[in-house]
Amino acid sequence: FKQKTAYEMLRSLVGSEMCIRDRSIDVVRHFLLEPAGRRPLQGRAKVFIVEEAERLSEEAQNAMLKTLEEPPPTTFIILLTRSLDGLLPTTRSRCQPVPFRALPAAFVESRLRELRPGLPPEGAAYLARFSQGRLGLAAQYAEDGLHEMKRAIGESLATLSPHSAGAFAGKLAEQAAQYGKLAAARETEASDTEMNRVGLRAFLAVIAAFYADALRRQCGSEGPLINVDQPRVIDALAGRHSRRGLTQAIRESATAGFHIEGNANVQLTLESLAVRLTRCG
């Protein structure tokens, strides 16, 4: 047990593994319900993983009820969800909840240094806090060089003005596309547009974290800062904006992410965000 991750132990038990992303009733029937009743050709069991299970239609969830209640002895069905309330009560009653909580930042930082020995100490400390206790995500960020990219974003934020807003937006879009290409190496089935959004989401979170640190600084919070390796940037933002302005800047970052998820024009969205950040008094 000490030498294997939970995923590796799971793989040692199964003969086949399937990850279901389409959530329509026809796909669930074809790829889950029908093969679930057949014995595995290899190994001792089958495991079916349904990502974002809260997005399953009511029809799809109702079709799964009997299988969830009395699965074959060689079949395991795992529903992954961020919101239990998104599942029907009848679905929840037939499942055994297994909560996954955030790991302590100190533990993530320690493991990150072991997994990525070339990562500088300040990079490991930043990614451990920025990833909010998710070791796998922190390791991906380290592999993709997010720490180096965020330092450049921070320096640009420290001097952001209405005159430099356009250049800042253009640089942000360019870096997001670059980050998306790195992420695409892991997700071979994802489109370039989807991977570009992955980069944009990461960078919008980076921006929000800088303003959140500045707000903590203004409020005198004793908690650890995320961007502790760039105190000059935090001081610049805390000195330029009021508490209300810093809070608004965090909201603007979230709003930009909402628009990008809705297929809004990326360049216009980022330019609008940059201008709005300069107006957060």
mmCIF file of N, CA, C and O in Angstrom, residues 43-109:
data_model
loop_
_atom_site.group_PDB
_atom_site.id
_atom_site.type_symbol
_atom_site.label_atom_id
_atom_site.label_comp_id
_atom_site.label_asym_id
_atom_site.label_seq_id
_atom_site.Cartn_x
_atom_site.Cartn_y
_atom_site.Cartn_z
ATOM 1 N N GLY A 43 -8.739 -9.738 -16.328
ATOM 2 C CA GLY A 43 -8.781 -9.246 -14.959
ATOM 3 C C GLY A 43 -9.962 -9.787 -14.185
ATOM 4 O O GLY A 43 -10.667 -10.706 -14.616
ATOM 5 N N ARG A 44 -10.192 -9.212 -13.013
ATOM 6 C CA ARG A 44 -11.215 -9.720 -12.102
ATOM 7 C C ARG A 44 -12.447 -8.833 -12.023
ATOM 8 O O ARG A 44 -13.457 -9.218 -11.448
ATOM 9 N N ALA A 45 -12.379 -7.637 -12.575
ATOM 10 C CA ALA A 45 -13.515 -6.734 -12.429
ATOM 11 C C ALA A 45 -13.482 -5.665 -13.502
ATOM 12 O O ALA A 45 -12.481 -5.488 -14.207
ATOM 13 N N LYS A 46 -14.600 -4.944 -13.611
ATOM 14 C CA LYS A 46 -14.715 -3.788 -14.493
ATOM 15 C C LYS A 46 -14.985 -2.554 -13.640
ATOM 16 O O LYS A 46 -15.714 -2.610 -12.652
ATOM 17 N N VAL A 47 -14.407 -1.434 -14.067
ATOM 18 C CA VAL A 47 -14.643 -0.162 -13.381
ATOM 19 C C VAL A 47 -15.131 0.851 -14.411
ATOM 20 O O VAL A 47 -14.506 1.034 -15.455
ATOM 21 N N PHE A 48 -16.250 1.494 -14.121
ATOM 22 C CA PHE A 48 -16.799 2.538 -14.975
ATOM 23 C C PHE A 48 -16.735 3.864 -14.210
ATOM 24 O O PHE A 48 -17.203 3.951 -13.067
ATOM 25 N N ILE A 49 -16.142 4.882 -14.836
ATOM 26 C CA ILE A 49 -15.987 6.192 -14.200
ATOM 27 C C ILE A 49 -16.824 7.205 -14.962
ATOM 28 O O ILE A 49 -16.656 7.375 -16.174
ATOM 29 N N VAL A 50 -17.723 7.882 -14.265
ATOM 30 C CA VAL A 50 -18.566 8.911 -14.872
ATOM 31 C C VAL A 50 -18.122 10.273 -14.317
ATOM 32 O O VAL A 50 -18.360 10.575 -13.145
ATOM 33 N N GLU A 51 -17.450 11.062 -15.136
ATOM 34 C CA GLU A 51 -17.002 12.380 -14.700
ATOM 35 C C GLU A 51 -18.154 13.376 -14.720
ATOM 36 O O GLU A 51 -19.068 13.274 -15.543
ATOM 37 N N GLU A 52 -18.103 14.342 -13.796
ATOM 38 C CA GLU A 52 -19.134 15.391 -13.703
ATOM 39 C C GLU A 52 -20.526 14.763 -13.719
ATOM 40 O O GLU A 52 -21.393 15.124 -14.515
ATOM 41 N N ALA A 53 -20.731 13.826 -12.822
ATOM 42 C CA ALA A 53 -21.981 13.070 -12.802
ATOM 43 C C ALA A 53 -23.193 13.965 -12.548
ATOM 44 O O ALA A 53 -24.314 13.607 -12.913
ATOM 45 N N GLU A 54 -22.977 15.130 -11.936
ATOM 46 C CA GLU A 54 -24.102 16.028 -11.674
ATOM 47 C C GLU A 54 -24.724 16.574 -12.963
ATOM 48 O O GLU A 54 -25.835 17.103 -12.952
ATOM 49 N N ARG A 55 -24.001 16.412 -14.072
ATOM 50 C CA ARG A 55 -24.520 16.883 -15.347
ATOM 51 C C ARG A 55 -25.293 15.809 -16.109
ATOM 52 O O ARG A 55 -25.779 16.048 -17.205
ATOM 53 N N LEU A 56 -25.426 14.623 -15.547
ATOM 54 C CA LEU A 56 -26.249 13.582 -16.153
ATOM 55 C C LEU A 56 -27.704 14.041 -16.193
ATOM 56 O O LEU A 56 -28.214 14.625 -15.230
ATOM 57 N N SER A 57 -28.373 13.763 -17.282
ATOM 58 C CA SER A 57 -29.786 14.117 -17.379
ATOM 59 C C SER A 57 -30.596 13.253 -16.408
ATOM 60 O O SER A 57 -30.137 12.198 -15.947
ATOM 61 N N GLU A 58 -31.815 13.712 -16.090
ATOM 62 C CA GLU A 58 -32.670 12.933 -15.201
ATOM 63 C C GLU A 58 -32.960 11.563 -15.802
ATOM 64 O O GLU A 58 -33.016 10.550 -15.091
ATOM 65 N N GLU A 59 -33.158 11.535 -17.131
ATOM 66 C CA GLU A 59 -33.441 10.261 -17.787
ATOM 67 C C GLU A 59 -32.267 9.297 -17.646
ATOM 68 O O GLU A 59 -32.444 8.104 -17.386
ATOM 69 N N ALA A 60 -31.042 9.824 -17.814
ATOM 70 C CA ALA A 60 -29.860 8.969 -17.695
ATOM 71 C C ALA A 60 -29.698 8.449 -16.267
ATOM 72 O O ALA A 60 -29.376 7.275 -16.048
ATOM 73 N N GLN A 61 -29.933 9.317 -15.282
ATOM 74 C CA GLN A 61 -29.807 8.881 -13.888
ATOM 75 C C GLN A 61 -30.865 7.833 -13.547
ATOM 76 O O GLN A 61 -30.571 6.846 -12.864
ATOM 77 N N ASN A 62 -32.093 8.057 -14.015
ATOM 78 C CA ASN A 62 -33.154 7.084 -13.729
ATOM 79 C C ASN A 62 -32.852 5.730 -14.369
ATOM 80 O O ASN A 62 -33.151 4.676 -13.799
ATOM 81 N N ALA A 63 -32.238 5.762 -15.551
ATOM 82 C CA ALA A 63 -31.904 4.511 -16.230
ATOM 83 C C ALA A 63 -30.822 3.733 -15.476
ATOM 84 O O ALA A 63 -30.725 2.507 -15.596
ATOM 85 N N MET A 64 -30.007 4.438 -14.696
ATOM 86 C CA MET A 64 -28.907 3.797 -13.971
ATOM 87 C C MET A 64 -29.334 3.199 -12.630
ATOM 88 O O MET A 64 -28.571 2.442 -12.017
ATOM 89 N N LEU A 65 -30.524 3.533 -12.147
ATOM 90 C CA LEU A 65 -30.889 3.213 -10.765
ATOM 91 C C LEU A 65 -30.784 1.733 -10.437
ATOM 92 O O LEU A 65 -30.233 1.353 -9.400
ATOM 93 N N LYS A 66 -31.323 0.896 -11.292
ATOM 94 C CA LYS A 66 -31.310 -0.533 -10.993
ATOM 95 C C LYS A 66 -29.884 -1.070 -10.946
ATOM 96 O O LYS A 66 -29.535 -1.874 -10.059
ATOM 97 N N THR A 67 -29.060 -0.639 -11.890
ATOM 98 C CA THR A 67 -27.664 -1.091 -11.916
ATOM 99 C C THR A 67 -26.911 -0.588 -10.704
ATOM 100 O O THR A 67 -26.072 -1.299 -10.124
ATOM 101 N N LEU A 68 -27.185 0.667 -10.274
ATOM 102 C CA LEU A 68 -26.526 1.209 -9.096
ATOM 103 C C LEU A 68 -26.953 0.453 -7.836
ATOM 104 O O LEU A 68 -26.145 0.246 -6.923
ATOM 105 N N GLU A 69 -28.228 0.056 -7.780
ATOM 106 C CA GLU A 69 -28.742 -0.614 -6.585
ATOM 107 C C GLU A 69 -28.243 -2.055 -6.487
ATOM 108 O O GLU A 69 -27.902 -2.531 -5.400
ATOM 109 N N GLU A 70 -28.185 -2.759 -7.617
ATOM 110 C CA GLU A 70 -27.745 -4.155 -7.616
ATOM 111 C C GLU A 70 -26.729 -4.388 -8.733
ATOM 112 O O GLU A 70 -27.021 -5.059 -9.732
ATOM 113 N N PRO A 71 -25.530 -3.835 -8.588
ATOM 114 C CA PRO A 71 -24.520 -4.039 -9.639
ATOM 115 C C PRO A 71 -24.011 -5.481 -9.625
ATOM 116 O O PRO A 71 -24.010 -6.132 -8.574
ATOM 117 N N PRO A 72 -23.589 -5.983 -10.771
ATOM 118 C CA PRO A 72 -22.977 -7.316 -10.798
ATOM 119 C C PRO A 72 -21.757 -7.351 -9.884
ATOM 120 O O PRO A 72 -21.104 -6.322 -9.662
ATOM 121 N N PRO A 73 -21.430 -8.507 -9.338
ATOM 122 C CA PRO A 73 -20.303 -8.588 -8.386
ATOM 123 C C PRO A 73 -18.956 -8.216 -8.994
ATOM 124 O O PRO A 73 -18.020 -7.899 -8.255
ATOM 125 N N THR A 74 -18.833 -8.231 -10.312
ATOM 126 C CA THR A 74 -17.553 -7.898 -10.955
ATOM 127 C C THR A 74 -17.551 -6.492 -11.532
ATOM 128 O O THR A 74 -16.691 -6.141 -12.326
ATOM 129 N N THR A 75 -18.516 -5.668 -11.128
ATOM 130 C CA THR A 75 -18.645 -4.322 -11.696
ATOM 131 C C THR A 75 -18.610 -3.266 -10.601
ATOM 132 O O THR A 75 -19.283 -3.392 -9.577
ATOM 133 N N PHE A 76 -17.828 -2.205 -10.836
ATOM 134 C CA PHE A 76 -17.757 -1.062 -9.927
ATOM 135 C C PHE A 76 -18.049 0.202 -10.741
ATOM 136 O O PHE A 76 -17.456 0.413 -11.797
ATOM 137 N N ILE A 77 -18.958 1.012 -10.253
ATOM 138 C CA ILE A 77 -19.340 2.254 -10.927
ATOM 139 C C ILE A 77 -18.986 3.414 -10.010
ATOM 140 O O ILE A 77 -19.433 3.473 -8.859
ATOM 141 N N ILE A 78 -18.167 4.325 -10.516
ATOM 142 C CA ILE A 78 -17.720 5.489 -9.735
ATOM 143 C C ILE A 78 -18.278 6.750 -10.379
ATOM 144 O O ILE A 78 -18.008 7.036 -11.547
ATOM 145 N N LEU A 79 -19.071 7.496 -9.613
ATOM 146 C CA LEU A 79 -19.614 8.769 -10.077
ATOM 147 C C LEU A 79 -18.788 9.894 -9.441
ATOM 148 O O LEU A 79 -18.724 9.996 -8.216
ATOM 149 N N LEU A 80 -18.156 10.701 -10.262
ATOM 150 C CA LEU A 80 -17.375 11.834 -9.772
ATOM 151 C C LEU A 80 -18.219 13.094 -9.875
ATOM 152 O O LEU A 80 -18.787 13.385 -10.926
ATOM 153 N N THR A 81 -18.313 13.846 -8.802
ATOM 154 C CA THR A 81 -19.127 15.053 -8.808
ATOM 155 C C THR A 81 -18.568 16.079 -7.841
ATOM 156 O O THR A 81 -17.979 15.731 -6.812
ATOM 157 N N ARG A 82 -18.748 17.337 -8.187
ATOM 158 C CA ARG A 82 -18.379 18.430 -7.289
ATOM 159 C C ARG A 82 -19.571 18.878 -6.453
ATOM 160 O O ARG A 82 -19.427 19.707 -5.558
ATOM 161 N N SER A 83 -20.752 18.398 -6.798
ATOM 162 C CA SER A 83 -21.967 18.836 -6.106
ATOM 163 C C SER A 83 -22.912 17.654 -5.960
ATOM 164 O O SER A 83 -23.537 17.227 -6.936
ATOM 165 N N LEU A 84 -23.054 17.138 -4.735
ATOM 166 C CA LEU A 84 -23.983 16.043 -4.506
ATOM 167 C C LEU A 84 -25.422 16.467 -4.774
ATOM 168 O O LEU A 84 -26.257 15.659 -5.174
ATOM 169 N N ASP A 85 -25.706 17.750 -4.555
ATOM 170 C CA ASP A 85 -27.063 18.241 -4.788
ATOM 171 C C ASP A 85 -27.442 18.189 -6.260
ATOM 172 O O ASP A 85 -28.622 18.274 -6.599
ATOM 173 N N GLY A 86 -26.449 18.069 -7.140
ATOM 174 C CA GLY A 86 -26.732 17.974 -8.562
ATOM 175 C C GLY A 86 -27.227 16.607 -8.980
ATOM 176 O O GLY A 86 -27.703 16.432 -10.102
ATOM 177 N N LEU A 87 -27.120 15.618 -8.069
ATOM 178 C CA LEU A 87 -27.613 14.266 -8.346
ATOM 179 C C LEU A 87 -29.011 14.109 -7.766
ATOM 180 O O LEU A 87 -29.345 14.689 -6.727
ATOM 181 N N LEU A 88 -29.828 13.297 -8.411
ATOM 182 C CA LEU A 88 -31.171 13.036 -7.910
ATOM 183 C C LEU A 88 -31.098 12.324 -6.562
ATOM 184 O O LEU A 88 -30.174 11.541 -6.313
ATOM 185 N N PRO A 89 -32.046 12.583 -5.664
ATOM 186 C CA PRO A 89 -32.054 11.871 -4.371
ATOM 187 C C PRO A 89 -32.035 10.359 -4.541
ATOM 188 O O PRO A 89 -31.399 9.648 -3.747
ATOM 189 N N THR A 90 -32.730 9.857 -5.567
ATOM 190 C CA THR A 90 -32.741 8.412 -5.802
ATOM 191 C C THR A 90 -31.367 7.896 -6.212
ATOM 192 O O THR A 90 -30.994 6.770 -5.888
ATOM 193 N N THR A 91 -30.604 8.726 -6.919
ATOM 194 C CA THR A 91 -29.236 8.339 -7.294
ATOM 195 C C THR A 91 -28.330 8.345 -6.071
ATOM 196 O O THR A 91 -27.567 7.399 -5.838
ATOM 197 N N ARG A 92 -28.425 9.404 -5.265
ATOM 198 C CA ARG A 92 -27.579 9.510 -4.075
ATOM 199 C C ARG A 92 -27.832 8.357 -3.098
ATOM 200 O O ARG A 92 -26.909 7.856 -2.460
ATOM 201 N N SER A 93 -29.099 7.957 -2.982
ATOM 202 C CA SER A 93 -29.439 6.908 -2.009
ATOM 203 C C SER A 93 -28.845 5.555 -2.380
ATOM 204 O O SER A 93 -28.738 4.674 -1.519
ATOM 205 N N ARG A 94 -28.440 5.391 -3.624
ATOM 206 C CA ARG A 94 -27.879 4.113 -4.078
ATOM 207 C C ARG A 94 -26.355 4.146 -4.166
ATOM 208 O O ARG A 94 -25.743 3.212 -4.692
ATOM 209 N N CYS A 95 -25.759 5.225 -3.688
ATOM 210 C CA CYS A 95 -24.300 5.369 -3.766
ATOM 211 C C CYS A 95 -23.707 5.496 -2.367
ATOM 212 O O CYS A 95 -24.388 5.889 -1.423
ATOM 213 N N GLN A 96 -22.445 5.186 -2.271
ATOM 214 C CA GLN A 96 -21.699 5.371 -1.028
ATOM 215 C C GLN A 96 -20.778 6.568 -1.204
ATOM 216 O O GLN A 96 -19.775 6.484 -1.919
ATOM 217 N N PRO A 97 -21.083 7.713 -0.579
ATOM 218 C CA PRO A 97 -20.250 8.909 -0.768
ATOM 219 C C PRO A 97 -18.846 8.708 -0.195
ATOM 220 O O PRO A 97 -18.683 8.174 0.906
ATOM 221 N N VAL A 98 -17.857 9.125 -0.950
ATOM 222 C CA VAL A 98 -16.460 9.107 -0.495
ATOM 223 C C VAL A 98 -15.907 10.519 -0.719
ATOM 224 O O VAL A 98 -15.521 10.876 -1.834
ATOM 225 N N PRO A 99 -15.875 11.371 0.309
ATOM 226 C CA PRO A 99 -15.426 12.751 0.121
ATOM 227 C C PRO A 99 -13.915 12.839 -0.071
ATOM 228 O O PRO A 99 -13.154 12.081 0.540
ATOM 229 N N PHE A 100 -13.502 13.756 -0.916
ATOM 230 C CA PHE A 100 -12.086 14.046 -1.136
ATOM 231 C C PHE A 100 -11.833 15.480 -0.677
ATOM 232 O O PHE A 100 -12.397 16.422 -1.244
ATOM 233 N N ARG A 101 -11.027 15.623 0.352
ATOM 234 C CA ARG A 101 -10.771 16.956 0.909
ATOM 235 C C ARG A 101 -9.376 17.438 0.502
ATOM 236 O O ARG A 101 -8.512 16.652 0.125
ATOM 237 N N ALA A 102 -9.197 18.746 0.600
ATOM 238 C CA ALA A 102 -7.924 19.351 0.216
ATOM 239 C C ALA A 102 -6.805 18.877 1.145
ATOM 240 O O ALA A 102 -7.000 18.721 2.358
ATOM 241 N N LEU A 103 -5.637 18.648 0.574
ATOM 242 C CA LEU A 103 -4.463 18.265 1.357
ATOM 243 C C LEU A 103 -3.829 19.513 1.970
ATOM 244 O O LEU A 103 -3.924 20.609 1.419
ATOM 245 N N PRO A 104 -3.158 19.383 3.110
ATOM 246 C CA PRO A 104 -2.464 20.537 3.709
ATOM 247 C C PRO A 104 -1.399 21.074 2.759
ATOM 248 O O PRO A 104 -0.706 20.305 2.083
ATOM 249 N N ALA A 105 -1.272 22.395 2.721
ATOM 250 C CA ALA A 105 -0.318 23.024 1.805
ATOM 251 C C ALA A 105 1.106 22.543 2.076
ATOM 252 O O ALA A 105 1.884 22.347 1.134
ATOM 253 N N ALA A 106 1.451 22.354 3.347
ATOM 254 C CA ALA A 106 2.805 21.913 3.684
ATOM 255 C C ALA A 106 3.081 20.525 3.116
ATOM 256 O O ALA A 106 4.190 20.247 2.630
ATOM 257 N N PHE A 107 2.081 19.656 3.148
ATOM 258 C CA PHE A 107 2.248 18.312 2.598
ATOM 259 C C PHE A 107 2.402 18.371 1.079
ATOM 260 O O PHE A 107 3.263 17.698 0.502
ATOM 261 N N VAL A 108 1.564 19.174 0.422
ATOM 262 C CA VAL A 108 1.651 19.304 -1.028
ATOM 263 C C VAL A 108 3.010 19.863 -1.429
ATOM 264 O O VAL A 108 3.645 19.373 -2.377
ATOM 265 N N GLU A 109 3.484 20.858 -0.704
ATOM 266 C CA GLU A 109 4.794 21.448 -1.017
ATOM 267 C C GLU A 109 5.907 20.416 -0.868
ATOM 268 O O GLU A 109 6.806 20.321 -1.718
#
